[in-house]
Amino acid sequence: MEEKHILSILVDNEPGVLSRIAGLFSGRGFNIESLCVAETTDPGVSRITLVTVGEPPIIEQIEKQLNKLVNVIKVHELTGKKFVQRELALIKIIAKPEHRAEILRIVDIFRCKVVDIGPEHYTVEVTGDEGKMEAILNIFKPIGIKEIARTGIIALFRDPN
Amino acid sequence: MEEKHILSILVDNEPGVLSRIAGLFSGRGFNIESLCVAETTDPGVSRITLVTVGEPPIIEQIEKQLNKLVNVIKVHELTGKKFVQRELALIKIIAKPEHRAEILRIVDIFRCKVVDIGPEHYTVEVTGDEGKMEAILNIFKPIGIKEIARTGIIALFRDPN
C-alpha cells in the first residue's frame, strides 16, 4: 500500500548531490512531495528532509541506493518512529476591509504572525505540523489566498538521550 | 562579483522537475546553498525557493535556461527587490542541568519555542530571517548543538497591491 515517508539525509555540501538524489526518486516515477535542504552546523554537511509517497519495499530499495551514493553520509527514515515535525509557510491573503477582522482573529487563534501589510493583502507567517498547516489553509482559502510559499517538513527524532 | 541570489520558481508538481533544475546549477559548478520545494494551493503546482551564490551574468543565464524547461511556469529573482524572507529550524541542544536556565532565557529573548524535552536535550523551534538564524546559532553553539534541521529560506514579494 502507498504510504507517506519522511527521510532525513545527511550529505556532503557539494554541487550535484541534490540533483542525483532527486534523480533516484524520479527515475522510479516517485514524486517528491516536499524537500528542504540547508547547511547544518558543519558548513561541509547539509541535511535534506524529504517527503514522498510510495510502497514500503520500493522506498527500502531507494534507501539502499541512497546509502551507496558517494556524497551521502547517513539516511534515516522517520516514519513509524517518534519525531518532532514542523513546517513554515508564508501566506499572502487577500484582505478586503470586510475580512480584516476575521483574518486577524484566525491569526490569533492559530498563533500566526502578520509579517507584511499592503493596501489589499496581509502576509502571514505560520509554523506547525502537517495537520495545523492543512487546517489553516482550509480556513484561509474561502477568504482568498493570493500567493503561498511553504518550506515542506523538517523533522528531528525525539530520541530518549 | 559573487553575490547571494534568491530565486522563486513555480513548477509543475511532477517527478523529474527538481532533479533537472538542481542539475542546471550543478552543471555550472554552482552550489545550491538551500532549497525548499512544496505544493502551493494548487496541488498541480509547486514552488521552489532556492538560494545560491554566484556572479550575476551567470545567474541570468541560468534563469533564461530555467524559463526554457518544459515544467517551469515562472521564475522570479528576489534579490534587489522588497520581499519578506523567513526560515525555520529545529535545534536539538545539549541541556546539562547547569545550562537549562540560560537556554530558556535565550528561547525567551528570541521568541523561540521548546517543542521537545529529553533527559539530556531540549529541542527548540526557531523562525526568523537569515540574520536572526545566524545570531541564534552563534549563541547556542558554545552550549552545544547536538543536531539541527533547517528548512532554508522561503520568500514572498512585498508587492504594493
mmCIF file of C-alpha atoms in Angstrom:
data_model
loop_
_atom_site.group_PDB
_atom_site.id
_atom_site.type_symbol
_atom_site.label_atom_id
_atom_site.label_comp_id
_atom_site.label_asym_id
_atom_site.label_seq_id
_atom_site.Cartn_x
_atom_site.Cartn_y
_atom_site.Cartn_z
ATOM 1 C CA MET A 1 0.000 0.000 0.000
ATOM 2 C CA GLU A 2 1.193 3.522 -0.732
ATOM 3 C CA GLU A 3 2.297 5.409 2.356
ATOM 4 C CA LYS A 4 3.839 8.734 3.212
ATOM 5 C CA HIS A 5 7.546 8.517 4.101
ATOM 6 C CA ILE A 6 9.797 11.142 5.667
ATOM 7 C CA LEU A 7 13.517 10.686 5.006
ATOM 8 C CA SER A 8 16.268 12.664 6.711
ATOM 9 C CA ILE A 9 19.531 12.520 4.751
ATOM 10 C CA LEU A 10 22.906 13.964 5.741
ATOM 11 C CA VAL A 11 25.011 14.777 2.667
ATOM 12 C CA ASP A 12 28.243 16.495 1.710
ATOM 13 C CA ASN A 13 27.512 20.131 0.825
ATOM 14 C CA GLU A 14 28.668 19.831 -2.810
ATOM 15 C CA PRO A 15 27.206 20.668 -6.221
ATOM 16 C CA GLY A 16 25.416 17.734 -7.858
ATOM 17 C CA VAL A 17 24.327 15.848 -4.727
ATOM 18 C CA LEU A 18 20.761 17.169 -4.717
ATOM 19 C CA SER A 19 20.300 16.515 -8.411
ATOM 20 C CA ARG A 20 21.482 12.896 -8.036
ATOM 21 C CA ILE A 21 19.235 12.255 -5.037
ATOM 22 C CA ALA A 22 16.172 13.801 -6.692
ATOM 23 C CA GLY A 23 17.017 11.749 -9.795
ATOM 24 C CA LEU A 24 16.906 8.484 -7.798
ATOM 25 C CA PHE A 25 13.274 9.193 -6.956
ATOM 26 C CA SER A 26 12.105 10.475 -10.314
ATOM 27 C CA GLY A 27 13.841 7.587 -12.080
ATOM 28 C CA ARG A 28 11.356 5.291 -10.321
ATOM 29 C CA GLY A 29 8.419 7.577 -11.052
ATOM 30 C CA PHE A 30 8.290 8.653 -7.400
ATOM 31 C CA ASN A 31 7.193 12.209 -6.843
ATOM 32 C CA ILE A 32 8.869 14.200 -4.072
ATOM 33 C CA GLU A 33 6.013 15.878 -2.212
ATOM 34 C CA SER A 34 8.288 18.292 -0.380
ATOM 35 C CA LEU A 35 12.009 18.698 0.183
ATOM 36 C CA CYS A 36 14.198 21.029 2.235
ATOM 37 C CA VAL A 37 17.943 21.234 2.097
ATOM 38 C CA ALA A 38 20.174 23.558 4.100
ATOM 39 C CA GLU A 39 23.527 23.597 5.883
ATOM 40 C CA THR A 40 23.935 22.027 9.315
ATOM 41 C CA THR A 41 26.290 23.496 11.941
ATOM 42 C CA ASP A 42 29.110 21.950 9.893
ATOM 43 C CA PRO A 43 29.219 24.026 6.668
ATOM 44 C CA GLY A 44 30.553 20.954 4.825
ATOM 45 C CA VAL A 45 27.427 18.954 5.650
ATOM 46 C CA SER A 46 23.818 19.612 4.632
ATOM 47 C CA ARG A 47 20.634 17.918 5.786
ATOM 48 C CA ILE A 48 17.915 17.029 3.292
ATOM 49 C CA THR A 49 14.428 16.340 4.660
ATOM 50 C CA LEU A 50 12.242 14.747 2.042
ATOM 51 C CA VAL A 51 8.607 13.621 1.962
ATOM 52 C CA THR A 52 7.487 11.084 -0.620
ATOM 53 C CA VAL A 53 4.594 8.669 -1.119
ATOM 54 C CA GLY A 54 5.119 5.076 -2.210
ATOM 55 C CA GLU A 55 5.139 1.402 -1.368
ATOM 56 C CA PRO A 56 7.480 0.443 1.510
ATOM 57 C CA PRO A 57 9.571 -2.159 -0.419
ATOM 58 C CA ILE A 58 10.402 0.392 -3.100
ATOM 59 C CA ILE A 59 11.266 3.030 -0.507
ATOM 60 C CA GLU A 60 13.616 0.477 1.074
ATOM 61 C CA GLN A 61 15.284 -0.053 -2.301
ATOM 62 C CA ILE A 62 15.712 3.699 -2.730
ATOM 63 C CA GLU A 63 17.184 3.958 0.781
ATOM 64 C CA LYS A 64 19.763 1.296 -0.057
ATOM 65 C CA GLN A 65 20.721 3.131 -3.215
ATOM 66 C CA LEU A 66 20.917 6.452 -1.386
ATOM 67 C CA ASN A 67 23.364 4.840 1.037
ATOM 68 C CA LYS A 68 25.555 3.817 -1.896
ATOM 69 C CA LEU A 69 25.873 7.365 -3.271
ATOM 70 C CA VAL A 70 29.350 8.814 -2.650
ATOM 71 C CA ASN A 71 28.252 12.069 -1.021
ATOM 72 C CA VAL A 72 25.549 10.579 1.213
ATOM 73 C CA ILE A 73 26.696 10.353 4.837
ATOM 74 C CA LYS A 74 23.593 8.953 6.567
ATOM 75 C CA VAL A 75 19.953 8.119 5.739
ATOM 76 C CA HIS A 76 17.187 7.861 8.344
ATOM 77 C CA GLU A 77 13.572 7.023 7.777
ATOM 78 C CA LEU A 78 11.447 8.777 10.371
ATOM 79 C CA THR A 79 8.115 7.131 9.570
ATOM 80 C CA GLY A 80 6.928 4.921 12.408
ATOM 81 C CA LYS A 81 9.341 6.477 14.904
ATOM 82 C CA LYS A 82 8.848 9.248 17.402
ATOM 83 C CA PHE A 83 9.835 12.560 15.943
ATOM 84 C CA VAL A 84 9.059 16.275 16.002
ATOM 85 C CA GLN A 85 7.957 17.687 12.658
ATOM 86 C CA ARG A 86 7.396 21.296 11.670
ATOM 87 C CA GLU A 87 6.710 23.281 8.567
ATOM 88 C CA LEU A 88 6.769 27.020 7.846
ATOM 89 C CA ALA A 89 4.596 28.902 5.361
ATOM 90 C CA LEU A 90 4.230 32.491 4.214
ATOM 91 C CA ILE A 91 0.662 33.095 3.038
ATOM 92 C CA LYS A 92 -0.387 36.287 1.231
ATOM 93 C CA ILE A 93 -4.089 36.699 1.919
ATOM 94 C CA ILE A 94 -6.451 39.000 0.035
ATOM 95 C CA ALA A 95 -7.542 41.391 2.794
ATOM 96 C CA LYS A 96 -10.717 43.222 1.816
ATOM 97 C CA PRO A 97 -11.805 45.670 4.529
ATOM 98 C CA GLU A 98 -14.772 43.430 5.488
ATOM 99 C CA HIS A 99 -12.469 40.425 6.035
ATOM 100 C CA ARG A 100 -9.661 42.031 8.020
ATOM 101 C CA ALA A 101 -11.078 41.466 11.499
ATOM 102 C CA GLU A 102 -11.769 37.807 10.669
ATOM 103 C CA ILE A 103 -8.223 37.318 9.309
ATOM 104 C CA LEU A 104 -6.752 38.766 12.493
ATOM 105 C CA ARG A 105 -8.984 36.511 14.617
ATOM 106 C CA ILE A 106 -7.684 33.445 12.753
ATOM 107 C CA VAL A 107 -4.096 34.716 13.096
ATOM 108 C CA ASP A 108 -4.672 34.997 16.822
ATOM 109 C CA ILE A 109 -6.307 31.574 17.296
ATOM 110 C CA PHE A 110 -3.589 29.748 15.333
ATOM 111 C CA ARG A 111 -0.761 31.830 16.803
ATOM 112 C CA CYS A 112 0.379 33.007 13.389
ATOM 113 C CA LYS A 113 2.082 36.356 12.807
ATOM 114 C CA VAL A 114 1.288 39.127 10.321
ATOM 115 C CA VAL A 115 4.667 39.957 8.756
ATOM 116 C CA ASP A 116 3.628 42.347 5.965
ATOM 117 C CA ILE A 117 0.626 44.521 5.160
ATOM 118 C CA GLY A 118 -0.276 46.085 1.812
ATOM 119 C CA PRO A 119 -3.356 48.059 0.799
ATOM 120 C CA GLU A 120 -5.038 44.850 -0.372
ATOM 121 C CA HIS A 121 -3.240 41.997 1.384
ATOM 122 C CA TYR A 122 -1.853 40.652 4.632
ATOM 123 C CA THR A 123 1.153 38.311 4.577
ATOM 124 C CA VAL A 124 1.014 35.825 7.420
ATOM 125 C CA GLU A 125 3.752 33.559 8.829
ATOM 126 C CA VAL A 126 2.574 30.144 10.084
ATOM 127 C CA THR A 127 4.521 27.358 11.787
ATOM 128 C CA GLY A 128 3.103 23.948 12.641
ATOM 129 C CA ASP A 129 2.826 20.285 11.815
ATOM 130 C CA GLU A 130 1.023 18.924 8.786
ATOM 131 C CA GLY A 131 -2.389 18.904 10.461
ATOM 132 C CA LYS A 132 -2.218 22.548 11.556
ATOM 133 C CA MET A 133 -0.976 23.672 8.143
ATOM 134 C CA GLU A 134 -3.875 21.924 6.413
ATOM 135 C CA ALA A 135 -6.410 23.396 8.857
ATOM 136 C CA ILE A 136 -5.115 26.936 8.323
ATOM 137 C CA LEU A 137 -5.061 26.668 4.550
ATOM 138 C CA ASN A 138 -8.651 25.380 4.574
ATOM 139 C CA ILE A 139 -9.747 28.343 6.677
ATOM 140 C CA PHE A 140 -7.943 30.986 4.610
ATOM 141 C CA LYS A 141 -8.943 29.532 1.220
ATOM 142 C CA PRO A 142 -12.526 30.938 1.141
ATOM 143 C CA ILE A 143 -11.196 34.379 2.189
ATOM 144 C CA GLY A 144 -8.726 34.271 -0.692
ATOM 145 C CA ILE A 145 -5.072 33.190 -0.854
ATOM 146 C CA LYS A 146 -3.109 35.275 -3.359
ATOM 147 C CA GLU A 147 0.240 33.539 -3.037
ATOM 148 C CA ILE A 148 1.920 30.987 -0.829
ATOM 149 C CA ALA A 149 5.472 29.782 -0.124
ATOM 150 C CA ARG A 150 5.872 26.642 2.024
ATOM 151 C CA THR A 151 9.098 25.121 3.210
ATOM 152 C CA GLY A 152 7.943 21.499 3.376
ATOM 153 C CA ILE A 153 8.500 19.462 6.525
ATOM 154 C CA ILE A 154 11.657 19.294 8.623
ATOM 155 C CA ALA A 155 11.920 16.722 11.416
ATOM 156 C CA LEU A 156 14.190 15.503 14.222
ATOM 157 C CA PHE A 157 13.973 12.303 16.276
ATOM 158 C CA ARG A 158 12.581 12.574 19.794
ATOM 159 C CA ASP A 159 15.495 10.441 20.993
ATOM 160 C CA PRO A 160 15.486 9.485 24.638
ATOM 161 C CA ASN A 161 19.045 10.749 25.227
ATOM 162 C CA MET B 1 31.474 39.676 -8.035
ATOM 163 C CA GLU B 2 29.858 36.672 -6.356
ATOM 164 C CA GLU B 3 26.550 37.514 -4.710
ATOM 165 C CA LYS B 4 23.784 35.694 -2.938
ATOM 166 C CA HIS B 5 20.680 35.182 -5.066
ATOM 167 C CA ILE B 6 17.190 34.050 -4.040
ATOM 168 C CA LEU B 7 15.096 32.528 -6.818
ATOM 169 C CA SER B 8 11.410 31.698 -6.516
ATOM 170 C CA ILE B 9 10.310 29.203 -9.172
ATOM 171 C CA LEU B 10 6.784 27.934 -9.859
ATOM 172 C CA VAL B 11 6.852 24.453 -11.422
ATOM 173 C CA ASP B 12 4.513 21.618 -12.373
ATOM 174 C CA ASN B 13 4.316 19.137 -9.500
ATOM 175 C CA GLU B 14 5.794 16.226 -11.474
ATOM 176 C CA PRO B 15 8.626 13.729 -10.961
ATOM 177 C CA GLY B 16 11.901 14.809 -12.530
ATOM 178 C CA VAL B 17 11.441 18.582 -12.359
ATOM 179 C CA LEU B 18 13.534 19.083 -9.217
ATOM 180 C CA SER B 19 16.334 16.875 -10.498
ATOM 181 C CA ARG B 20 16.521 18.824 -13.784
ATOM 182 C CA ILE B 21 16.525 22.192 -12.019
ATOM 183 C CA ALA B 22 19.187 21.149 -9.498
ATOM 184 C CA GLY B 23 21.170 19.728 -12.440
ATOM 185 C CA LEU B 24 21.177 23.106 -14.226
ATOM 186 C CA PHE B 25 23.023 24.607 -11.252
ATOM 187 C CA SER B 26 25.455 21.779 -10.559
ATOM 188 C CA GLY B 27 26.247 21.518 -14.289
ATOM 189 C CA ARG B 28 27.784 25.008 -13.965
ATOM 190 C CA GLY B 29 29.535 24.191 -10.700
ATOM 191 C CA PHE B 30 27.041 26.333 -8.763
ATOM 192 C CA ASN B 31 26.260 25.079 -5.301
ATOM 193 C CA ILE B 32 22.698 25.407 -4.026
ATOM 194 C CA GLU B 33 23.032 26.827 -0.519
ATOM 195 C CA SER B 34 19.462 25.994 0.429
ATOM 196 C CA LEU B 35 16.309 24.882 -1.368
ATOM 197 C CA CYS B 36 12.699 24.301 -0.361
ATOM 198 C CA VAL B 37 10.014 22.772 -2.515
ATOM 199 C CA ALA B 38 6.393 22.150 -1.558
ATOM 200 C CA GLU B 39 2.909 22.304 -3.067
ATOM 201 C CA THR B 40 1.083 25.599 -3.465
ATOM 202 C CA THR B 41 -2.695 25.882 -3.025
ATOM 203 C CA ASP B 42 -2.953 24.272 -6.474
ATOM 204 C CA PRO B 43 -1.795 20.650 -5.944
ATOM 205 C CA GLY B 44 -0.578 20.567 -9.562
ATOM 206 C CA VAL B 45 1.864 23.432 -8.922
ATOM 207 C CA SER B 46 4.843 23.536 -6.530
ATOM 208 C CA ARG B 47 7.019 26.470 -5.538
ATOM 209 C CA ILE B 48 10.786 26.088 -5.271
ATOM 210 C CA THR B 49 12.692 28.711 -3.285
ATOM 211 C CA LEU B 50 16.391 28.451 -3.885
ATOM 212 C CA VAL B 51 19.441 30.303 -2.554
ATOM 213 C CA THR B 52 22.692 30.234 -4.495
ATOM 214 C CA VAL B 53 25.887 32.262 -4.694
ATOM 215 C CA GLY B 54 27.411 33.331 -7.980
ATOM 216 C CA GLU B 55 28.153 36.060 -10.499
ATOM 217 C CA PRO B 56 25.086 37.939 -11.781
ATOM 218 C CA PRO B 57 25.665 37.287 -15.529
ATOM 219 C CA ILE B 58 25.792 33.523 -14.920
ATOM 220 C CA ILE B 59 22.679 33.624 -12.735
ATOM 221 C CA GLU B 60 20.930 35.452 -15.591
ATOM 222 C CA GLN B 61 21.973 32.673 -17.975
ATOM 223 C CA ILE B 62 20.608 30.043 -15.581
ATOM 224 C CA GLU B 63 17.349 32.000 -15.255
ATOM 225 C CA LYS B 64 16.947 32.004 -19.035
ATOM 226 C CA GLN B 65 17.526 28.263 -19.172
ATOM 227 C CA LEU B 66 15.117 27.646 -16.290
ATOM 228 C CA ASN B 67 12.458 29.529 -18.264
ATOM 229 C CA LYS B 68 13.032 27.173 -21.198
ATOM 230 C CA LEU B 69 12.392 23.999 -19.145
ATOM 231 C CA VAL B 70 9.014 22.432 -20.010
ATOM 232 C CA ASN B 71 7.701 22.146 -16.451
ATOM 233 C CA VAL B 72 8.810 25.588 -15.278
ATOM 234 C CA ILE B 73 5.874 28.016 -15.091
ATOM 235 C CA LYS B 74 7.539 31.180 -13.741
ATOM 236 C CA VAL B 75 10.935 32.288 -12.401
ATOM 237 C CA HIS B 76 11.442 35.337 -10.174
ATOM 238 C CA GLU B 77 14.658 36.655 -8.765
ATOM 239 C CA LEU B 78 14.000 38.322 -5.434
ATOM 240 C CA THR B 79 17.436 39.838 -4.892
ATOM 241 C CA GLY B 80 17.348 43.626 -5.017
ATOM 242 C CA LYS B 81 13.558 43.756 -4.594
ATOM 243 C CA LYS B 82 11.433 44.190 -1.500
ATOM 244 C CA PHE B 83 10.468 40.860 -0.059
ATOM 245 C CA VAL B 84 9.696 39.051 3.189
ATOM 246 C CA GLN B 85 12.026 36.141 3.950
ATOM 247 C CA ARG B 86 11.763 33.549 6.680
ATOM 248 C CA GLU B 87 13.453 30.327 7.680
ATOM 249 C CA LEU B 88 12.530 27.632 10.197
ATOM 250 C CA ALA B 89 14.940 25.464 12.190
ATOM 251 C CA LEU B 90 14.645 22.689 14.748
ATOM 252 C CA ILE B 91 17.704 22.719 17.011
ATOM 253 C CA LYS B 92 18.438 19.912 19.486
ATOM 254 C CA ILE B 93 20.538 21.489 22.234
ATOM 255 C CA ILE B 94 22.561 19.586 24.822
ATOM 256 C CA ALA B 95 20.824 20.636 28.057
ATOM 257 C CA LYS B 96 23.076 19.984 31.046
ATOM 258 C CA PRO B 97 21.360 20.985 34.291
ATOM 259 C CA GLU B 98 23.682 23.986 34.716
ATOM 260 C CA HIS B 99 22.765 25.321 31.244
ATOM 261 C CA ARG B 100 18.978 24.906 31.316
ATOM 262 C CA ALA B 101 18.080 28.293 32.769
ATOM 263 C CA GLU B 102 20.358 30.022 30.243
ATOM 264 C CA ILE B 103 18.813 28.054 27.336
ATOM 265 C CA LEU B 104 15.312 29.079 28.428
ATOM 266 C CA ARG B 105 16.418 32.716 28.721
ATOM 267 C CA ILE B 106 17.693 32.638 25.119
ATOM 268 C CA VAL B 107 14.471 30.913 23.988
ATOM 269 C CA ASP B 108 12.528 33.719 25.617
ATOM 270 C CA ILE B 109 14.594 36.588 24.202
ATOM 271 C CA PHE B 110 14.485 35.236 20.642
ATOM 272 C CA ARG B 111 10.834 34.168 20.895
ATOM 273 C CA CYS B 112 11.675 30.550 20.120
ATOM 274 C CA LYS B 113 9.623 27.615 21.393
ATOM 275 C CA VAL B 114 10.742 24.455 23.211
ATOM 276 C CA VAL B 115 8.969 21.643 21.324
ATOM 277 C CA ASP B 116 10.580 18.561 22.935
ATOM 278 C CA ILE B 117 12.450 17.758 26.116
ATOM 279 C CA GLY B 118 14.586 14.687 26.869
ATOM 280 C CA PRO B 119 16.727 13.899 29.901
ATOM 281 C CA GLU B 120 19.742 15.444 28.178
ATOM 282 C CA HIS B 121 18.395 17.744 25.490
ATOM 283 C CA TYR B 122 15.889 20.452 24.592
ATOM 284 C CA THR B 123 14.593 20.696 21.029
ATOM 285 C CA VAL B 124 13.840 24.284 20.088
ATOM 286 C CA GLU B 125 11.829 25.674 17.159
ATOM 287 C CA VAL B 126 13.092 28.958 15.698
ATOM 288 C CA THR B 127 11.648 31.142 12.943
ATOM 289 C CA GLY B 128 13.315 34.217 11.527
ATOM 290 C CA ASP B 129 15.285 35.801 8.744
ATOM 291 C CA GLU B 130 18.889 34.968 7.926
ATOM 292 C CA GLY B 131 20.324 37.401 10.460
ATOM 293 C CA LYS B 132 18.278 36.085 13.374
ATOM 294 C CA MET B 133 19.066 32.472 12.485
ATOM 295 C CA GLU B 134 22.792 33.202 12.425
ATOM 296 C CA ALA B 135 22.617 35.048 15.758
ATOM 297 C CA ILE B 136 20.785 32.182 17.460
ATOM 298 C CA LEU B 137 23.126 29.515 16.137
ATOM 299 C CA ASN B 138 26.123 31.520 17.352
ATOM 300 C CA ILE B 139 24.613 31.762 20.823
ATOM 301 C CA PHE B 140 23.654 28.086 21.092
ATOM 302 C CA LYS B 141 26.931 26.765 19.649
ATOM 303 C CA PRO B 142 29.047 27.139 22.813
ATOM 304 C CA ILE B 143 26.274 25.483 24.873
ATOM 305 C CA GLY B 144 26.283 22.536 22.474
ATOM 306 C CA ILE B 145 24.131 21.769 19.421
ATOM 307 C CA LYS B 146 23.516 18.038 19.047
ATOM 308 C CA GLU B 147 21.518 18.101 15.835
ATOM 309 C CA ILE B 148 19.869 20.610 13.560
ATOM 310 C CA ALA B 149 17.328 20.595 10.730
ATOM 311 C CA ARG B 150 16.838 23.838 8.790
ATOM 312 C CA THR B 151 14.335 24.493 6.040
ATOM 313 C CA GLY B 152 16.321 27.068 4.116
ATOM 314 C CA ILE B 153 14.727 30.382 3.168
ATOM 315 C CA ILE B 154 11.254 30.934 1.729
ATOM 316 C CA ALA B 155 10.276 34.379 0.473
ATOM 317 C CA LEU B 156 7.387 36.369 -0.993
ATOM 318 C CA PHE B 157 7.405 39.800 -2.641
ATOM 319 C CA ARG B 158 6.164 42.746 -0.600
ATOM 320 C CA ASP B 159 4.128 43.843 -3.594
ATOM 321 C CA PRO B 160 2.211 47.101 -3.265
ATOM 322 C CA ASN B 161 -1.140 45.562 -4.279
#
